[in-house]
Each structure stands twice: as C-alpha cells, then as structure tokens.
C-alpha cells in the first residue's frame, strides 16, 4: 500500500494565518472492494480526528485498518510538516474511489479457465484545521482519567 501526502497550497505562512488549512493523505491500490471501504469511510465525515479514531478502533470491519492508517498518516503529516496539533483536526472528506482491477484465471474442469476479478481501491482522507476545536483539553470523553486525551489512550485498543 503506497501512501502519498498532498499539499494543496505550499505557502505555509498564509495557511497558519487563515483557518482554511487542508491536509490530504492518499493510499492507492488497496486490495479491497471500494463499496466495502466506502461503507466505513462514510461514517467518518464531519467528525473530529479523535472521534474518527474511536469509530475506526471499535468497528469490526476489514476496511477499518487501511482507513485508520490513512487517517493517522494525514494527522502525522499535519503535525510534522505544519506543526498542527492533532486535537485541532477534523475530517472534512473521506473518499474511496475504484482502482484498477487485477484480472486472474482460475482453472476449471476440462481445461477451461474461469475469470476472477480482484478489485482495488484508492482511499483519500482530507483533514482541516479548526481553531475552535480543542477536543483534547475540553473534558469530553475523559478516557485517561486526568482530562487530557492522548492518541495512545485510543490506539491501545487497536490491534
């Protein structure tokens, strides 16, 4: 699975001053049906980063793992390249598009071949920076007991 980080505008000083900062991470050629991954990605829209982590951690679908990796990658890119803390991030868009189809043949009786189509998908998640969000220090959903929610509190449950 290849992941790619995409900046929409490269002018970082104007991005920090304005609240229209968008960070996008893409995973291409994920070996999964796009409809199955779309079912999970649809639940992440219009949620904060912490809420999206909780949703993906406790859902029991195979599509949660690659979507979780893309979400964490987008947040890490926002933190490492722009210095934006993860508590101020929210999911703007979670898109799953169809990728190329891998065509294989299965041997059948009497020397015949039966075509098998293995589908792939491209997962892209767009996060945006919002200064009105401060989910880590607001006291919502106190998991750790001391008021601050860290990513480790949530990801300990994820295998």
PDB file of N, CA, C and O in Angstrom, residues 105-114:
ATOM      1  N   UNK A 105      -7.112 -15.881 -13.690  1.00  0.00           N
ATOM      2  CA  UNK A 105      -7.908 -17.004 -14.182  1.00  0.00           C
ATOM      3  C   UNK A 105      -7.784 -18.166 -13.218  1.00  0.00           C
ATOM      4  O   UNK A 105      -6.704 -18.470 -12.722  1.00  0.00           O
ATOM      5  N   UNK A 106      -8.894 -18.807 -12.957  1.00  0.00           N
ATOM      6  CA  UNK A 106      -8.977 -19.955 -12.065  1.00  0.00           C
ATOM      7  C   UNK A 106      -9.159 -21.199 -12.918  1.00  0.00           C
ATOM      8  O   UNK A 106     -10.044 -21.240 -13.780  1.00  0.00           O
ATOM      9  N   UNK A 107      -8.361 -22.208 -12.715  1.00  0.00           N
ATOM     10  CA  UNK A 107      -8.547 -23.433 -13.523  1.00  0.00           C
ATOM     11  C   UNK A 107      -9.846 -24.146 -13.165  1.00  0.00           C
ATOM     12  O   UNK A 107     -10.191 -24.292 -11.998  1.00  0.00           O
ATOM     13  N   UNK A 108     -10.554 -24.587 -14.202  1.00  0.00           N
ATOM     14  CA  UNK A 108     -11.810 -25.309 -14.021  1.00  0.00           C
ATOM     15  C   UNK A 108     -11.715 -26.657 -14.725  1.00  0.00           C
ATOM     16  O   UNK A 108     -10.672 -27.027 -15.275  1.00  0.00           O
ATOM     17  N   UNK A 109     -12.805 -27.369 -14.724  1.00  0.00           N
ATOM     18  CA  UNK A 109     -12.822 -28.709 -15.306  1.00  0.00           C
ATOM     19  C   UNK A 109     -12.652 -28.642 -16.827  1.00  0.00           C
ATOM     20  O   UNK A 109     -12.996 -27.658 -17.478  1.00  0.00           O
ATOM     21  N   UNK A 110     -12.117 -29.734 -17.391  1.00  0.00           N
ATOM     22  CA  UNK A 110     -11.921 -29.912 -18.823  1.00  0.00           C
ATOM     23  C   UNK A 110     -11.004 -28.860 -19.446  1.00  0.00           C
ATOM     24  O   UNK A 110     -11.178 -28.464 -20.584  1.00  0.00           O
ATOM     25  N   UNK A 111     -10.042 -28.382 -18.670  1.00  0.00           N
ATOM     26  CA  UNK A 111      -9.052 -27.458 -19.210  1.00  0.00           C
ATOM     27  C   UNK A 111      -9.531 -26.049 -19.432  1.00  0.00           C
ATOM     28  O   UNK A 111      -8.883 -25.265 -20.116  1.00  0.00           O
ATOM     29  N   UNK A 112     -10.650 -25.715 -18.875  1.00  0.00           N
ATOM     30  CA  UNK A 112     -11.171 -24.365 -19.059  1.00  0.00           C
ATOM     31  C   UNK A 112     -10.660 -23.439 -17.957  1.00  0.00           C
ATOM     32  O   UNK A 112     -10.196 -23.900 -16.904  1.00  0.00           O
ATOM     33  N   UNK A 113     -10.778 -22.164 -18.205  1.00  0.00           N
ATOM     34  CA  UNK A 113     -10.391 -21.163 -17.209  1.00  0.00           C
ATOM     35  C   UNK A 113     -11.572 -20.280 -16.866  1.00  0.00           C
ATOM     36  O   UNK A 113     -12.365 -19.919 -17.734  1.00  0.00           O
ATOM     37  N   UNK A 114     -11.687 -19.937 -15.607  1.00  0.00           N
ATOM     38  CA  UNK A 114     -12.783 -19.099 -15.146  1.00  0.00           C
ATOM     39  C   UNK A 114     -12.199 -17.764 -14.698  1.00  0.00           C
ATOM     40  O   UNK A 114     -11.299 -17.730 -13.857  1.00  0.00           O
TER      41      UNK A 114
END
